[in-house]
């Protein structure tokens, strides 16, 4: 036979070379109707599949045109399971000459962070202590029981009612932290068990929606404090935050409210109304509009349980007012705890940082103590939680020293404060001048420095 031999049916087929792409080409596909992303140098077209994404199409869409490797690993504890969904979406890989990261991200920080995560895995820090979470659930049920017994035994007078309301607000806040654990898939190894218990805790114990929480909260984790991507900094024109937003509002002459007084009206419409008005309305409408009937059934079970328990003591109208007073109290707790870690940090447009740097820029910690851990649901370790969202919260303090060391190595600030200072700092981002004044200073910095008399000339 000749050199080529017989290349007939029995010969192995040659593999078709996989298409390769440059970052310039990939970054063009970052539209709502055209989405590519990169994971481990593989290029995936997620345009159609994003609507089926369990975490919502927005969170995955926020990484269109970018490398999503570390975000993908952070959100999915079972990589083998989710990997099968990626295979049909594969369209190519990065060209050999292209770096693994987009937008000039620091490859050394990325390598060190991935090594840190491997260390955490070797230390079994992603392993759950199930007794810990069982005790959390038991203490929530105990609080609910104490609340009912108080009004049952002492009657529905003002003092027993106030005590009962504060106890129920405490149980609601703690149930909020507990549903957060299950929502992040940080308790059970199998996602389906986390999803099931999550629906029970957020639905039956709180009257809210798991799907609503997932779609909102995962966006916050994916792109914290990024305008148009993190819903937690979408203030609906009520507040103006960061450095970019006041300038933008000033240029467009947008003034829906007296923003130079927002540090004053924050106390009137921020903590008191977020849960009883905005969240409660948004949750109910989301379940109905998106036909989340399972979530709606769980939420209805909460309201049935609440009203069956307290209508005998307060009547229908009284029980309804009682429920909203509890929401009012819980809302204060929720706002102050969740904002002490984020709103005081940088809030800006997309800067395309690596996973480690982006989380450190947008989060800070509060000092550890038994009370701080309980009061905040271990969100006093917000930095570690954002870096490793599937890590059980009782292990966050163990990885914190290693995170501090990595920050020191790369000159990244690791902020940690006492609880009282963290709470007081929340008001600082609201104490800004009027957006029109900010825009004026940016447009004419020389004139903004003149004394008032000269400005009138």
mmCIF file of C-alpha atoms in Angstrom, residues 126-418:
data_model
loop_
_atom_site.group_PDB
_atom_site.id
_atom_site.type_symbol
_atom_site.label_atom_id
_atom_site.label_comp_id
_atom_site.label_asym_id
_atom_site.label_seq_id
_atom_site.Cartn_x
_atom_site.Cartn_y
_atom_site.Cartn_z
ATOM 1 C CA UNK A 126 -17.678 23.711 52.598
ATOM 2 C CA UNK A 127 -18.836 20.867 54.831
ATOM 3 C CA UNK A 128 -22.010 21.543 56.806
ATOM 4 C CA UNK A 129 -22.647 21.074 60.504
ATOM 5 C CA UNK A 130 -26.299 20.048 60.301
ATOM 6 C CA UNK A 131 -26.802 20.383 64.063
ATOM 7 C CA UNK A 132 -25.995 24.087 63.719
ATOM 8 C CA UNK A 133 -28.804 24.676 61.215
ATOM 9 C CA UNK A 134 -31.202 22.449 63.131
ATOM 10 C CA UNK A 135 -30.671 24.597 66.220
ATOM 11 C CA UNK A 136 -31.282 27.751 64.186
ATOM 12 C CA UNK A 137 -34.599 26.368 62.971
ATOM 13 C CA UNK A 138 -35.502 25.201 66.493
ATOM 14 C CA UNK A 139 -34.872 28.627 68.004
ATOM 15 C CA UNK A 140 -37.099 30.256 65.352
ATOM 16 C CA UNK A 141 -39.916 27.831 66.180
ATOM 17 C CA UNK A 142 -39.314 28.498 69.891
ATOM 18 C CA UNK A 143 -39.659 32.254 69.317
ATOM 19 C CA UNK A 144 -42.923 31.714 67.440
ATOM 20 C CA UNK A 145 -44.202 29.592 70.333
ATOM 21 C CA UNK A 146 -43.161 32.156 72.962
ATOM 22 C CA UNK A 147 -44.948 34.886 71.002
ATOM 23 C CA UNK A 148 -48.205 32.933 70.889
ATOM 24 C CA UNK A 149 -47.961 31.936 74.551
ATOM 25 C CA UNK A 150 -47.390 35.552 75.617
ATOM 26 C CA UNK A 151 -50.622 36.802 74.105
ATOM 27 C CA UNK A 152 -52.494 33.625 75.057
ATOM 28 C CA UNK A 153 -51.491 33.793 78.721
ATOM 29 C CA UNK A 154 -51.284 37.551 79.337
ATOM 30 C CA UNK A 155 -54.023 38.698 76.962
ATOM 31 C CA UNK A 156 -54.070 41.223 74.132
ATOM 32 C CA UNK A 157 -53.234 44.349 76.112
ATOM 33 C CA UNK A 158 -50.672 46.841 74.888
ATOM 34 C CA UNK A 159 -47.697 45.440 76.778
ATOM 35 C CA UNK A 160 -48.221 41.748 75.839
ATOM 36 C CA UNK A 161 -48.929 42.832 72.253
ATOM 37 C CA UNK A 162 -45.717 44.854 72.014
ATOM 38 C CA UNK A 163 -43.674 42.027 73.531
ATOM 39 C CA UNK A 164 -45.254 39.556 71.119
ATOM 40 C CA UNK A 165 -44.572 41.853 68.158
ATOM 41 C CA UNK A 166 -40.888 42.209 69.043
ATOM 42 C CA UNK A 167 -40.525 38.445 69.541
ATOM 43 C CA UNK A 168 -42.183 37.751 66.180
ATOM 44 C CA UNK A 169 -40.039 40.399 64.474
ATOM 45 C CA UNK A 170 -37.005 38.624 65.900
ATOM 46 C CA UNK A 171 -38.202 35.264 64.585
ATOM 47 C CA UNK A 172 -38.855 36.829 61.172
ATOM 48 C CA UNK A 173 -35.383 38.337 61.034
ATOM 49 C CA UNK A 174 -33.778 35.048 62.028
ATOM 50 C CA UNK A 175 -35.897 33.148 59.508
ATOM 51 C CA UNK A 176 -34.646 35.646 56.933
ATOM 52 C CA UNK A 177 -31.041 34.763 57.705
ATOM 53 C CA UNK A 178 -31.869 31.037 57.659
ATOM 54 C CA UNK A 179 -33.612 31.129 54.273
ATOM 55 C CA UNK A 180 -30.531 32.963 53.011
ATOM 56 C CA UNK A 181 -28.435 29.887 53.885
ATOM 57 C CA UNK A 182 -30.673 27.478 51.993
ATOM 58 C CA UNK A 183 -31.059 29.895 49.078
ATOM 59 C CA UNK A 184 -27.285 29.868 48.626
ATOM 60 C CA UNK A 185 -27.222 26.028 48.589
ATOM 61 C CA UNK A 186 -24.878 26.098 51.574
ATOM 62 C CA UNK A 187 -26.550 23.483 53.785
ATOM 63 C CA UNK A 188 -27.112 20.254 51.841
ATOM 64 C CA UNK A 189 -24.850 18.729 49.220
ATOM 65 C CA UNK A 190 -27.741 18.135 46.822
ATOM 66 C CA UNK A 191 -29.245 21.370 45.445
ATOM 67 C CA UNK A 192 -32.778 19.920 45.366
ATOM 68 C CA UNK A 193 -32.859 19.558 49.167
ATOM 69 C CA UNK A 194 -31.658 23.133 49.607
ATOM 70 C CA UNK A 195 -34.351 24.338 47.205
ATOM 71 C CA UNK A 196 -37.073 22.392 49.020
ATOM 72 C CA UNK A 197 -36.185 23.626 52.511
ATOM 73 C CA UNK A 198 -35.630 27.129 51.134
ATOM 74 C CA UNK A 199 -39.226 27.222 49.908
ATOM 75 C CA UNK A 200 -40.435 26.031 53.315
ATOM 76 C CA UNK A 201 -38.457 28.608 55.306
ATOM 77 C CA UNK A 202 -39.007 31.650 53.082
ATOM 78 C CA UNK A 203 -42.548 30.622 52.154
ATOM 79 C CA UNK A 204 -44.143 29.031 55.207
ATOM 80 C CA UNK A 205 -42.122 30.847 57.870
ATOM 81 C CA UNK A 206 -41.976 34.265 56.170
ATOM 82 C CA UNK A 207 -44.678 34.451 53.494
ATOM 83 C CA UNK A 208 -42.236 35.334 50.705
ATOM 84 C CA UNK A 209 -41.096 33.812 47.407
ATOM 85 C CA UNK A 210 -37.982 31.697 46.829
ATOM 86 C CA UNK A 211 -37.905 32.501 43.103
ATOM 87 C CA UNK A 212 -38.235 36.234 43.758
ATOM 88 C CA UNK A 213 -35.360 36.070 46.239
ATOM 89 C CA UNK A 214 -33.132 33.957 43.954
ATOM 90 C CA UNK A 215 -33.518 36.189 40.922
ATOM 91 C CA UNK A 216 -32.911 39.341 42.957
ATOM 92 C CA UNK A 217 -30.193 38.222 45.350
ATOM 93 C CA UNK A 218 -27.970 36.357 42.898
ATOM 94 C CA UNK A 219 -27.702 39.491 40.767
ATOM 95 C CA UNK A 220 -26.482 41.327 43.847
ATOM 96 C CA UNK A 221 -23.803 38.685 44.436
ATOM 97 C CA UNK A 222 -22.742 38.543 40.799
ATOM 98 C CA UNK A 223 -22.228 42.290 40.431
ATOM 99 C CA UNK A 224 -22.371 43.942 43.886
ATOM 100 C CA UNK A 225 -22.856 47.712 43.953
ATOM 101 C CA UNK A 226 -22.855 47.975 40.144
ATOM 102 C CA UNK A 227 -25.511 50.283 38.723
ATOM 103 C CA UNK A 228 -28.000 48.597 36.356
ATOM 104 C CA UNK A 229 -26.813 45.156 37.485
ATOM 105 C CA UNK A 230 -27.203 45.029 41.274
ATOM 106 C CA UNK A 231 -30.892 45.549 42.133
ATOM 107 C CA UNK A 232 -29.910 46.514 45.695
ATOM 108 C CA UNK A 233 -28.560 49.855 44.436
ATOM 109 C CA UNK A 234 -31.595 50.495 42.248
ATOM 110 C CA UNK A 235 -33.194 53.106 44.483
ATOM 111 C CA UNK A 236 -36.091 53.991 42.141
ATOM 112 C CA UNK A 237 -35.095 57.694 42.139
ATOM 113 C CA UNK A 238 -35.700 57.843 45.901
ATOM 114 C CA UNK A 239 -31.992 58.020 46.817
ATOM 115 C CA UNK A 240 -28.896 59.030 44.853
ATOM 116 C CA UNK A 241 -25.730 57.087 45.678
ATOM 117 C CA UNK A 242 -22.053 56.884 44.763
ATOM 118 C CA UNK A 243 -20.094 59.389 42.692
ATOM 119 C CA UNK A 244 -21.439 58.636 39.213
ATOM 120 C CA UNK A 245 -25.175 58.803 39.945
ATOM 121 C CA UNK A 246 -25.295 62.371 41.379
ATOM 122 C CA UNK A 247 -23.335 63.615 38.344
ATOM 123 C CA UNK A 248 -25.637 61.763 35.947
ATOM 124 C CA UNK A 249 -28.760 63.122 37.665
ATOM 125 C CA UNK A 250 -27.272 66.599 37.654
ATOM 126 C CA UNK A 251 -26.474 66.511 33.937
ATOM 127 C CA UNK A 252 -29.986 65.320 33.109
ATOM 128 C CA UNK A 253 -31.484 67.724 35.671
ATOM 129 C CA UNK A 254 -33.356 64.898 37.358
ATOM 130 C CA UNK A 255 -34.743 65.791 40.746
ATOM 131 C CA UNK A 256 -37.639 63.628 41.847
ATOM 132 C CA UNK A 257 -36.982 64.389 45.518
ATOM 133 C CA UNK A 258 -34.870 66.913 47.491
ATOM 134 C CA UNK A 259 -31.731 64.748 47.417
ATOM 135 C CA UNK A 260 -29.754 67.205 49.510
ATOM 136 C CA UNK A 261 -32.074 66.124 52.367
ATOM 137 C CA UNK A 262 -31.978 62.381 51.651
ATOM 138 C CA UNK A 263 -29.914 61.749 54.794
ATOM 139 C CA UNK A 264 -32.951 63.044 56.711
ATOM 140 C CA UNK A 265 -35.848 61.367 54.883
ATOM 141 C CA UNK A 266 -33.897 58.073 54.793
ATOM 142 C CA UNK A 267 -35.106 57.484 58.358
ATOM 143 C CA UNK A 268 -38.727 58.017 57.301
ATOM 144 C CA UNK A 269 -38.963 55.903 54.159
ATOM 145 C CA UNK A 270 -35.912 53.600 54.188
ATOM 146 C CA UNK A 271 -35.902 51.254 57.188
ATOM 147 C CA UNK A 272 -39.613 51.639 58.056
ATOM 148 C CA UNK A 273 -41.107 50.919 54.621
ATOM 149 C CA UNK A 274 -38.792 48.612 52.667
ATOM 150 C CA UNK A 275 -40.375 45.322 53.777
ATOM 151 C CA UNK A 276 -43.981 46.247 54.684
ATOM 152 C CA UNK A 277 -44.555 48.256 51.511
ATOM 153 C CA UNK A 278 -42.005 47.736 48.728
ATOM 154 C CA UNK A 279 -40.894 44.134 49.249
ATOM 155 C CA UNK A 280 -44.316 42.854 50.243
ATOM 156 C CA UNK A 281 -45.945 44.379 47.148
ATOM 157 C CA UNK A 282 -43.115 43.287 44.833
ATOM 158 C CA UNK A 283 -43.144 39.696 46.136
ATOM 159 C CA UNK A 284 -46.891 39.239 45.690
ATOM 160 C CA UNK A 285 -46.911 40.806 42.220
ATOM 161 C CA UNK A 286 -43.896 38.737 41.107
ATOM 162 C CA UNK A 287 -45.532 35.472 42.133
ATOM 163 C CA UNK A 288 -48.749 36.358 40.299
ATOM 164 C CA UNK A 289 -47.240 37.883 37.150
ATOM 165 C CA UNK A 290 -44.683 35.091 36.696
ATOM 166 C CA UNK A 291 -47.170 32.407 37.757
ATOM 167 C CA UNK A 292 -44.996 31.051 40.558
ATOM 168 C CA UNK A 293 -47.888 29.034 41.933
ATOM 169 C CA UNK A 294 -45.747 26.794 44.166
ATOM 170 C CA UNK A 295 -44.202 29.825 45.864
ATOM 171 C CA UNK A 296 -47.627 31.418 46.144
ATOM 172 C CA UNK A 297 -49.008 28.305 47.847
ATOM 173 C CA UNK A 298 -46.174 28.339 50.383
ATOM 174 C CA UNK A 299 -46.733 32.067 51.047
ATOM 175 C CA UNK A 300 -50.476 31.554 51.484
ATOM 176 C CA UNK A 301 -49.741 28.830 54.041
ATOM 177 C CA UNK A 302 -47.865 31.440 56.095
ATOM 178 C CA UNK A 303 -50.729 33.924 56.029
ATOM 179 C CA UNK A 304 -53.285 31.226 56.891
ATOM 180 C CA UNK A 305 -51.178 30.139 59.858
ATOM 181 C CA UNK A 306 -50.678 33.724 61.048
ATOM 182 C CA UNK A 307 -54.305 34.793 60.819
ATOM 183 C CA UNK A 308 -55.663 31.555 62.304
ATOM 184 C CA UNK A 309 -53.310 32.110 65.240
ATOM 185 C CA UNK A 310 -53.953 35.813 65.907
ATOM 186 C CA UNK A 311 -57.464 36.647 64.637
ATOM 187 C CA UNK A 312 -58.967 35.087 67.811
ATOM 188 C CA UNK A 313 -57.043 37.688 69.854
ATOM 189 C CA UNK A 314 -57.245 40.786 67.620
ATOM 190 C CA UNK A 315 -59.969 40.244 65.022
ATOM 191 C CA UNK A 316 -59.388 40.470 61.273
ATOM 192 C CA UNK A 317 -58.430 44.155 61.084
ATOM 193 C CA UNK A 318 -56.393 43.980 64.278
ATOM 194 C CA UNK A 319 -54.460 40.933 63.050
ATOM 195 C CA UNK A 320 -53.750 42.686 59.747
ATOM 196 C CA UNK A 321 -52.416 45.766 61.551
ATOM 197 C CA UNK A 322 -50.430 43.514 63.877
ATOM 198 C CA UNK A 323 -48.804 41.763 60.903
ATOM 199 C CA UNK A 324 -47.760 45.037 59.306
ATOM 200 C CA UNK A 325 -46.355 46.310 62.611
ATOM 201 C CA UNK A 326 -44.201 43.168 62.789
ATOM 202 C CA UNK A 327 -43.055 43.797 59.204
ATOM 203 C CA UNK A 328 -42.286 47.404 60.187
ATOM 204 C CA UNK A 329 -40.050 46.251 63.053
ATOM 205 C CA UNK A 330 -38.353 43.571 60.970
ATOM 206 C CA UNK A 331 -37.707 46.056 58.178
ATOM 207 C CA UNK A 332 -35.557 48.218 60.452
ATOM 208 C CA UNK A 333 -33.486 45.188 61.467
ATOM 209 C CA UNK A 334 -33.089 44.020 57.873
ATOM 210 C CA UNK A 335 -32.116 47.392 56.395
ATOM 211 C CA UNK A 336 -29.528 48.313 59.007
ATOM 212 C CA UNK A 337 -27.843 44.883 58.920
ATOM 213 C CA UNK A 338 -27.777 44.455 55.149
ATOM 214 C CA UNK A 339 -26.669 48.005 54.378
ATOM 215 C CA UNK A 340 -23.845 48.237 56.910
ATOM 216 C CA UNK A 341 -21.718 45.991 54.653
ATOM 217 C CA UNK A 342 -22.453 47.466 51.225
ATOM 218 C CA UNK A 343 -23.889 50.951 50.979
ATOM 219 C CA UNK A 344 -20.791 52.465 52.609
ATOM 220 C CA UNK A 345 -18.543 50.920 49.939
ATOM 221 C CA UNK A 346 -17.869 51.921 46.338
ATOM 222 C CA UNK A 347 -21.020 52.155 44.199
ATOM 223 C CA UNK A 348 -20.313 52.749 40.537
ATOM 224 C CA UNK A 349 -20.726 51.581 36.961
ATOM 225 C CA UNK A 350 -19.234 48.333 35.690
ATOM 226 C CA UNK A 351 -15.430 48.338 36.143
ATOM 227 C CA UNK A 352 -14.792 44.739 34.978
ATOM 228 C CA UNK A 353 -12.764 43.661 37.987
ATOM 229 C CA UNK A 354 -11.816 40.096 38.827
ATOM 230 C CA UNK A 355 -14.079 38.188 41.248
ATOM 231 C CA UNK A 356 -11.872 38.713 44.315
ATOM 232 C CA UNK A 357 -11.310 42.431 43.750
ATOM 233 C CA UNK A 358 -14.935 43.167 42.864
ATOM 234 C CA UNK A 359 -16.221 41.587 46.083
ATOM 235 C CA UNK A 360 -13.639 43.366 48.274
ATOM 236 C CA UNK A 361 -14.486 46.707 46.669
ATOM 237 C CA UNK A 362 -18.190 46.340 47.416
ATOM 238 C CA UNK A 363 -18.179 44.670 50.855
ATOM 239 C CA UNK A 364 -16.826 45.166 54.365
ATOM 240 C CA UNK A 365 -16.988 43.184 57.607
ATOM 241 C CA UNK A 366 -18.145 43.764 61.160
ATOM 242 C CA UNK A 367 -16.169 42.406 64.086
ATOM 243 C CA UNK A 368 -16.996 38.932 65.327
ATOM 244 C CA UNK A 369 -18.824 38.233 68.570
ATOM 245 C CA UNK A 370 -21.565 35.803 69.532
ATOM 246 C CA UNK A 371 -24.127 38.605 69.448
ATOM 247 C CA UNK A 372 -22.889 40.056 66.140
ATOM 248 C CA UNK A 373 -22.979 36.610 64.536
ATOM 249 C CA UNK A 374 -26.534 35.968 65.735
ATOM 250 C CA UNK A 375 -27.820 39.502 65.114
ATOM 251 C CA UNK A 376 -26.583 39.593 61.512
ATOM 252 C CA UNK A 377 -26.953 35.934 60.589
ATOM 253 C CA UNK A 378 -23.141 35.840 60.204
ATOM 254 C CA UNK A 379 -23.377 38.563 57.552
ATOM 255 C CA UNK A 380 -20.803 40.376 59.638
ATOM 256 C CA UNK A 381 -18.487 38.138 57.545
ATOM 257 C CA UNK A 382 -19.839 39.680 54.365
ATOM 258 C CA UNK A 383 -16.498 39.630 52.568
ATOM 259 C CA UNK A 384 -16.024 35.898 53.032
ATOM 260 C CA UNK A 385 -19.678 35.211 52.267
ATOM 261 C CA UNK A 386 -19.433 37.087 48.973
ATOM 262 C CA UNK A 387 -16.227 35.323 47.997
ATOM 263 C CA UNK A 388 -17.615 31.883 48.908
ATOM 264 C CA UNK A 389 -21.437 32.137 48.807
ATOM 265 C CA UNK A 390 -21.965 28.371 49.162
ATOM 266 C CA UNK A 391 -19.770 28.082 52.270
ATOM 267 C CA UNK A 392 -21.819 27.325 55.425
ATOM 268 C CA UNK A 393 -21.865 30.457 57.558
ATOM 269 C CA UNK A 394 -20.447 28.743 60.635
ATOM 270 C CA UNK A 395 -17.149 28.314 58.735
ATOM 271 C CA UNK A 396 -16.747 31.858 57.443
ATOM 272 C CA UNK A 397 -14.643 32.965 60.412
ATOM 273 C CA UNK A 398 -12.174 30.147 59.676
ATOM 274 C CA UNK A 399 -11.353 31.356 56.183
ATOM 275 C CA UNK A 400 -11.231 35.056 57.177
ATOM 276 C CA UNK A 401 -7.531 35.109 58.234
ATOM 277 C CA UNK A 402 -6.503 33.623 54.878
ATOM 278 C CA UNK A 403 -8.594 36.203 53.017
ATOM 279 C CA UNK A 404 -6.897 38.968 55.029
ATOM 280 C CA UNK A 405 -3.481 37.579 54.082
ATOM 281 C CA UNK A 406 -4.364 37.523 50.399
ATOM 282 C CA UNK A 407 -5.593 41.115 50.606
ATOM 283 C CA UNK A 408 -2.354 42.182 52.273
ATOM 284 C CA UNK A 409 -0.298 40.404 49.608
ATOM 285 C CA UNK A 410 -1.980 42.325 46.785
ATOM 286 C CA UNK A 411 -2.489 45.641 48.570
ATOM 287 C CA UNK A 412 -6.281 45.346 48.670
ATOM 288 C CA UNK A 413 -8.040 46.961 51.611
ATOM 289 C CA UNK A 414 -9.842 44.581 53.977
ATOM 290 C CA UNK A 415 -12.314 46.641 55.989
ATOM 291 C CA UNK A 416 -13.596 45.443 59.368
ATOM 292 C CA UNK A 417 -15.461 47.632 61.870
ATOM 293 C CA UNK A 418 -17.151 47.496 65.269
#
